[in-house]
mmCIF file with all atom_site columns, C-alpha atoms in Angstrom:
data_model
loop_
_atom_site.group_PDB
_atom_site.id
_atom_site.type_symbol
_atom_site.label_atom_id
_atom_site.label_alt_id
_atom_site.label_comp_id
_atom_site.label_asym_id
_atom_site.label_entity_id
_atom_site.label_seq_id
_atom_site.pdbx_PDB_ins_code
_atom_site.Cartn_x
_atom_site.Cartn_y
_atom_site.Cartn_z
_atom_site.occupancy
_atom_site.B_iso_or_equiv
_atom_site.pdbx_formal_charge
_atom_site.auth_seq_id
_atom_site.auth_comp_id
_atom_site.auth_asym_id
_atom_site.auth_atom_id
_atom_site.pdbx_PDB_model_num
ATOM 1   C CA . UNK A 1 1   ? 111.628 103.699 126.537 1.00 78.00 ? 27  UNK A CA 1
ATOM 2   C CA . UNK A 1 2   ? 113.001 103.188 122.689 1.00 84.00 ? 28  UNK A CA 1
ATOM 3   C CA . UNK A 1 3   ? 110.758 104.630 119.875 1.00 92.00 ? 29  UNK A CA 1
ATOM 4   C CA . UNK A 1 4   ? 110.729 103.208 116.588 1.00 96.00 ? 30  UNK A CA 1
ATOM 5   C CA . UNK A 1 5   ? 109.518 104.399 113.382 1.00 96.00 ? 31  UNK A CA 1
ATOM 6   C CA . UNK A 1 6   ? 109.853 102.715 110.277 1.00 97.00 ? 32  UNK A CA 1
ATOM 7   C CA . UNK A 1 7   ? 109.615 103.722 106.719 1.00 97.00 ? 33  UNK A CA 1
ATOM 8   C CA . UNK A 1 8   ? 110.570 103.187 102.805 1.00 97.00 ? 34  UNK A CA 1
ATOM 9   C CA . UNK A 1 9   ? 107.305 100.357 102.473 1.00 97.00 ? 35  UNK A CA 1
ATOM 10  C CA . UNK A 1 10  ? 105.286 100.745 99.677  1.00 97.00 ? 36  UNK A CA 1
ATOM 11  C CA . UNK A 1 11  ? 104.283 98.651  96.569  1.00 98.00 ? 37  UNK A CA 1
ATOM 12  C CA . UNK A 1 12  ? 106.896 97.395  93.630  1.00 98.00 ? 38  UNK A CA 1
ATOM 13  C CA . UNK A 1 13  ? 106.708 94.820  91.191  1.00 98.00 ? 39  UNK A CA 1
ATOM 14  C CA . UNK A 1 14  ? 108.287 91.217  91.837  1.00 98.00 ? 40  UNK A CA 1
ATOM 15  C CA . UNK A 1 15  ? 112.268 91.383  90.786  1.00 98.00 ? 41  UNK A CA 1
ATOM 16  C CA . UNK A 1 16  ? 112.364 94.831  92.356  1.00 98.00 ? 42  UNK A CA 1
ATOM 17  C CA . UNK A 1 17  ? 114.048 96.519  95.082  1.00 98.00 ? 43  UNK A CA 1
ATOM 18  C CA . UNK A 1 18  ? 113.500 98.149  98.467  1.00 98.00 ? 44  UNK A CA 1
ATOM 19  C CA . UNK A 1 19  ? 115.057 99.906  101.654 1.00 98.00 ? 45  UNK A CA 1
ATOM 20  C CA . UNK A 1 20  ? 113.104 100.052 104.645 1.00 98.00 ? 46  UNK A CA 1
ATOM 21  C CA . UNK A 1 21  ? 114.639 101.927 107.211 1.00 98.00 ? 47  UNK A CA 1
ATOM 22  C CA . UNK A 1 22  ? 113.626 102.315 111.107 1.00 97.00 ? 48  UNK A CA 1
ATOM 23  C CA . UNK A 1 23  ? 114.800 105.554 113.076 1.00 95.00 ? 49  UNK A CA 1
ATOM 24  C CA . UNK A 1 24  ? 115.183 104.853 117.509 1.00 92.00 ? 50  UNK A CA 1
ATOM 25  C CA . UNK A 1 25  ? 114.878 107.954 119.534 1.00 88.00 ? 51  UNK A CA 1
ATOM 26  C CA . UNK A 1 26  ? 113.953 108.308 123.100 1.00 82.00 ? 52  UNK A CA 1
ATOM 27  C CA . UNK A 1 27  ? 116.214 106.662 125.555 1.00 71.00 ? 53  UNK A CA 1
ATOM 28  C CA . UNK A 1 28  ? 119.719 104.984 125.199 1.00 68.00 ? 54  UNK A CA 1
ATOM 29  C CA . UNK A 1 29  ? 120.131 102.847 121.937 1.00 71.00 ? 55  UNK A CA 1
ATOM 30  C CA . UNK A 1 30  ? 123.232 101.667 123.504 1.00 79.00 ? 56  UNK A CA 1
ATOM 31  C CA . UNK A 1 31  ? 123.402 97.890  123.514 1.00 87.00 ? 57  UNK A CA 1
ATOM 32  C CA . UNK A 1 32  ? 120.395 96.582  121.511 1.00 91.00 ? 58  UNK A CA 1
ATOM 33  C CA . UNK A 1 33  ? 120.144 94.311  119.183 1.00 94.00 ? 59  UNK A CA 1
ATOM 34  C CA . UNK A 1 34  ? 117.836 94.956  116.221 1.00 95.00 ? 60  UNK A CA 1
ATOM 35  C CA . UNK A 1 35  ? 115.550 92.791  114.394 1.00 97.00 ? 61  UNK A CA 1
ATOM 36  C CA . UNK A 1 36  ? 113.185 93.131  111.513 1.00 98.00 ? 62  UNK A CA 1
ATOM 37  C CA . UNK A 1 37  ? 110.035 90.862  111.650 1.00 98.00 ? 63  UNK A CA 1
ATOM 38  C CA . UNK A 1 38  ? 107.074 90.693  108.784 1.00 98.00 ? 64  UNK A CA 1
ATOM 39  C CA . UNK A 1 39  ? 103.498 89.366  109.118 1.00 98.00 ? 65  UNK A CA 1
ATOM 40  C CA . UNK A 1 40  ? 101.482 88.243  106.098 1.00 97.00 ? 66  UNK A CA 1
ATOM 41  C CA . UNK A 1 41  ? 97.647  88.506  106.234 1.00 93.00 ? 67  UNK A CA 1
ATOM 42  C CA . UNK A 1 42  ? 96.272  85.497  107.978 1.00 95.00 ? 68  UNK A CA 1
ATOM 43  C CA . UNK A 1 43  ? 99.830  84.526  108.821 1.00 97.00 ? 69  UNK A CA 1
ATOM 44  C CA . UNK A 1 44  ? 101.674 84.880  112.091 1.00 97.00 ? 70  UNK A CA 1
ATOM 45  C CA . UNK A 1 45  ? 104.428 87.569  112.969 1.00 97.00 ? 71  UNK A CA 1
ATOM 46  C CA . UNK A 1 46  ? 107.909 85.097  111.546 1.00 98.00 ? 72  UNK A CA 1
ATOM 47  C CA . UNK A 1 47  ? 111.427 86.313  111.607 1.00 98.00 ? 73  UNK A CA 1
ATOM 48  C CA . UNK A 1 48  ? 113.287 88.379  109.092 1.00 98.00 ? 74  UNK A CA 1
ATOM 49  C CA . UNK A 1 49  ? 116.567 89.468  109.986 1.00 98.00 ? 75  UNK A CA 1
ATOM 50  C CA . UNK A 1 50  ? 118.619 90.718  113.491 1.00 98.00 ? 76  UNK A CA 1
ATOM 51  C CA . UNK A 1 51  ? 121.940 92.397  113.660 1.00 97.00 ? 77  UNK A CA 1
ATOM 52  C CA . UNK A 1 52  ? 123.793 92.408  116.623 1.00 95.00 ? 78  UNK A CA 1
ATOM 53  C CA . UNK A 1 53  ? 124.551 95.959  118.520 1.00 92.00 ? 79  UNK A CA 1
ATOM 54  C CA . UNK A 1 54  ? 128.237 96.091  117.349 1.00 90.00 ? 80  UNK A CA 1
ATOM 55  C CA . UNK A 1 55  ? 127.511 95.130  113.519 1.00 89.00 ? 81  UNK A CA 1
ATOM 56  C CA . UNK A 1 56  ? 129.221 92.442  113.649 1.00 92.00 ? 82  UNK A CA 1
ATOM 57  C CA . UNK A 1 57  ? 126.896 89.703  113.168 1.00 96.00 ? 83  UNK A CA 1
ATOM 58  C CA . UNK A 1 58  ? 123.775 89.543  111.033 1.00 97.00 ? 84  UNK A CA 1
ATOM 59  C CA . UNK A 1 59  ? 121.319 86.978  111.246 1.00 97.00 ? 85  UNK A CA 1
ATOM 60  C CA . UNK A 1 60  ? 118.454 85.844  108.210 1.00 98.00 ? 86  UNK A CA 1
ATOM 61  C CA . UNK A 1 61  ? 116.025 83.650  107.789 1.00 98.00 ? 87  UNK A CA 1
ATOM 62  C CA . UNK A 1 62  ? 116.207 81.291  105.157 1.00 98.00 ? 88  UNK A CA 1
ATOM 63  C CA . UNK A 1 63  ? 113.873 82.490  102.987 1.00 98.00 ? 89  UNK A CA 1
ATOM 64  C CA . UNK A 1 64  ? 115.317 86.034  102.308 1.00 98.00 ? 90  UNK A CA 1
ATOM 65  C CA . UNK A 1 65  ? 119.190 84.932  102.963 1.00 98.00 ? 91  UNK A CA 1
ATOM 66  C CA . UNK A 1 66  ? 120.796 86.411  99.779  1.00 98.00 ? 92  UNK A CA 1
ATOM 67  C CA . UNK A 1 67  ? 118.397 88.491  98.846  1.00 98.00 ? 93  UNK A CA 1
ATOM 68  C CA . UNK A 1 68  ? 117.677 91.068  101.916 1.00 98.00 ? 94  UNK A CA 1
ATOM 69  C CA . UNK A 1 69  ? 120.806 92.969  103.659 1.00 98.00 ? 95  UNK A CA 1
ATOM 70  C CA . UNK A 1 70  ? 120.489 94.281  106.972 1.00 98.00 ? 96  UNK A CA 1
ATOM 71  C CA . UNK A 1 71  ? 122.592 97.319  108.433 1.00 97.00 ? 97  UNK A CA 1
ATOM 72  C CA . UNK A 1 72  ? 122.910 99.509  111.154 1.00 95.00 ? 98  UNK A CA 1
ATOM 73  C CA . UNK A 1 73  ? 124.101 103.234 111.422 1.00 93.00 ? 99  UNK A CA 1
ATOM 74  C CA . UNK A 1 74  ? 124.945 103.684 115.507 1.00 89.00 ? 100 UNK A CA 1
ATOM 75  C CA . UNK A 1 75  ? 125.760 107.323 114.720 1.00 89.00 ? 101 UNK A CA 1
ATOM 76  C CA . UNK A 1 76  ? 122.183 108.120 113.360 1.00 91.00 ? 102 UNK A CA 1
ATOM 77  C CA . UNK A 1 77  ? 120.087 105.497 115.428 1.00 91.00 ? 103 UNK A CA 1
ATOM 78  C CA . UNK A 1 78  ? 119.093 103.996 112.326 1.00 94.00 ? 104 UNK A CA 1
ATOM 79  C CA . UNK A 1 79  ? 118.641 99.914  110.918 1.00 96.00 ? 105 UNK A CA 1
ATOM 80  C CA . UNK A 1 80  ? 117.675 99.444  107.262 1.00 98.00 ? 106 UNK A CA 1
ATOM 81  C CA . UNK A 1 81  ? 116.644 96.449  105.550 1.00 98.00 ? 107 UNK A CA 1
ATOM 82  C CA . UNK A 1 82  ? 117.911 96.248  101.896 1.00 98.00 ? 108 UNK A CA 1
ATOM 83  C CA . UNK A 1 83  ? 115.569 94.005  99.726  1.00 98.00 ? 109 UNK A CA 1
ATOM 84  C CA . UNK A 1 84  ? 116.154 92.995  96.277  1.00 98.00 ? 110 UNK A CA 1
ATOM 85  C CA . UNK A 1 85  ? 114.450 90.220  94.321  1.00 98.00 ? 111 UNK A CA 1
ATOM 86  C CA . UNK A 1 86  ? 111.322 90.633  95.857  1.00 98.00 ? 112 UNK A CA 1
ATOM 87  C CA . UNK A 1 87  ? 108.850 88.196  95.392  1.00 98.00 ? 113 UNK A CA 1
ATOM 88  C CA . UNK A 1 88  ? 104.621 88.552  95.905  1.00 97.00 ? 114 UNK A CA 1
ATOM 89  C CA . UNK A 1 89  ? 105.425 86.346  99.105  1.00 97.00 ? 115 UNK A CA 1
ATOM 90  C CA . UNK A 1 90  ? 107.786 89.007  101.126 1.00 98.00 ? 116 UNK A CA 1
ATOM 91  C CA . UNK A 1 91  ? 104.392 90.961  100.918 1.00 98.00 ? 117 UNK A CA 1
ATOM 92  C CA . UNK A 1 92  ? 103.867 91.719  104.564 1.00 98.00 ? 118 UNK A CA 1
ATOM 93  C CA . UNK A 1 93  ? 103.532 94.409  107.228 1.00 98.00 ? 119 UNK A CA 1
ATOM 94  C CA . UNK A 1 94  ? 107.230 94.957  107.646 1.00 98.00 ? 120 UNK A CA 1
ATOM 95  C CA . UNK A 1 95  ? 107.988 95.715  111.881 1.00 98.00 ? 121 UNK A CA 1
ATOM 96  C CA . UNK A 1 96  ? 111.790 96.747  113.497 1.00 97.00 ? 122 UNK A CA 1
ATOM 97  C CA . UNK A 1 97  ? 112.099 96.060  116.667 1.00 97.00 ? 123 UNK A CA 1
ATOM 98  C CA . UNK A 1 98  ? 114.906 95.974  119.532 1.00 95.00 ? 124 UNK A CA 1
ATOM 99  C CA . UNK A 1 99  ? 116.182 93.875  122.131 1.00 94.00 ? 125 UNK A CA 1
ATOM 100 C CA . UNK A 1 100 ? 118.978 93.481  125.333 1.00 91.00 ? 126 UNK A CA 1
ATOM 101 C CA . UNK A 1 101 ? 119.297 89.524  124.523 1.00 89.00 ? 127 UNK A CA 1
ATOM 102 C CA . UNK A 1 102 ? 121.442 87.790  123.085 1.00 83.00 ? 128 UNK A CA 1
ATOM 103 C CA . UNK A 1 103 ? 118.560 85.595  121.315 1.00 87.00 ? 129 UNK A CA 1
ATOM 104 C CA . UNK A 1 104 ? 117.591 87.225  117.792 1.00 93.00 ? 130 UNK A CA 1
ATOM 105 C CA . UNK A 1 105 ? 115.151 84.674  115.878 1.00 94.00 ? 131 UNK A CA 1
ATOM 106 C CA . UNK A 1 106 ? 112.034 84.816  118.630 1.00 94.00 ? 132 UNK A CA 1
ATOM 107 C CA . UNK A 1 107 ? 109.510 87.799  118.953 1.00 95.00 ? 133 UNK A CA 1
ATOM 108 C CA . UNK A 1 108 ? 109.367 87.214  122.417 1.00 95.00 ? 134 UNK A CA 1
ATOM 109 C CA . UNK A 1 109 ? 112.845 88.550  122.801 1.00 95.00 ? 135 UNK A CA 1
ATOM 110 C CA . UNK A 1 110 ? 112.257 91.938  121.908 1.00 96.00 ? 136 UNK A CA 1
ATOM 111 C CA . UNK A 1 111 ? 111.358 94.593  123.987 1.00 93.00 ? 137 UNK A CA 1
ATOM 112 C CA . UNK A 1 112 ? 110.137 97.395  121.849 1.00 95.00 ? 138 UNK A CA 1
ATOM 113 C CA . UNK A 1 113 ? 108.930 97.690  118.200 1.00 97.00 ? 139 UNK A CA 1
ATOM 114 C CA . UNK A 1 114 ? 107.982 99.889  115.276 1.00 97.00 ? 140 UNK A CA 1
ATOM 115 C CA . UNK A 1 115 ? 104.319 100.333 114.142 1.00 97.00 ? 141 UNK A CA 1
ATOM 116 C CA . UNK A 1 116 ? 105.027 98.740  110.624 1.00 97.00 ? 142 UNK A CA 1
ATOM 117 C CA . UNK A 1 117 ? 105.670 99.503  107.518 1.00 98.00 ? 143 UNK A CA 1
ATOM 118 C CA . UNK A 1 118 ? 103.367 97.585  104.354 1.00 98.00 ? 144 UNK A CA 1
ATOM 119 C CA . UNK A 1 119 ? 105.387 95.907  101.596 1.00 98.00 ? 145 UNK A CA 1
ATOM 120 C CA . UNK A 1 120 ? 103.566 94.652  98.344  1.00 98.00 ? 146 UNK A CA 1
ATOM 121 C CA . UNK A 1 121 ? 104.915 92.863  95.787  1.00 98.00 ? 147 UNK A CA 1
ATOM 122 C CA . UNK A 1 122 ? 102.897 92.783  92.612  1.00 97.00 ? 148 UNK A CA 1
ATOM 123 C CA . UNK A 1 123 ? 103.477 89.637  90.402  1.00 94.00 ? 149 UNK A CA 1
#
């Protein structure tokens, strides 16, 4: 079982910055993939951004691409998600989660997750 706990939400104006970050503990880390997902009210759970166990390859969607940096620390356990130019549309429940595939953009992938972190963006 993988625990994750997120943190670093919280409300800014639009043009600003945050760092969410989400600490694993409990069993092995070794070999997952990590993904951050966000879900708007009223909206469903959509993609956000997946890096790949080694570091190497970092995946976004379209809407943040340039604007949100994803990273990984294997030495702490840790995943952040760097977010600058935020908009009042990346205002969401912000969820990390972790997964053994090799398949980064669907939910259904992952095999554990956070319990969220809130993100507003004031306009």
């Amino acid at each position: 079982q993988v625990q994750l706990a997120e943190s670093g939400g919280g409300l800014v104006q639009a043009g600003g910055s945050l760092r969410l970050s989400c600490a694993a503990s409990g069993r092995t880390f070794s070999g997952y993939a990590m993904g951050w997902f966000r879900q708007a009210p009223g909206k469903e759970r959509e993609f956000v951004a997946a890096i790949t166990w080694s570091g190497g390859s970092t995946y976004y969607a379209d809407s943040v691409k340039g604007r949100f940096t994803i990273s990984r620390d294997k030495s702490k356990n840790t995943v952040s998600l760097r977010m600058n130019s935020l908009k009042p549309e990346d205002t969401a429940v912000y969820y990390c989660a972790a997964s053994r595939r090799n398949s980064y953009y669907s939910e259904v992938s992952y095999d554990y997750w956070g319990q969220g972190t809130q993100v507003t963006v004031s306009s």
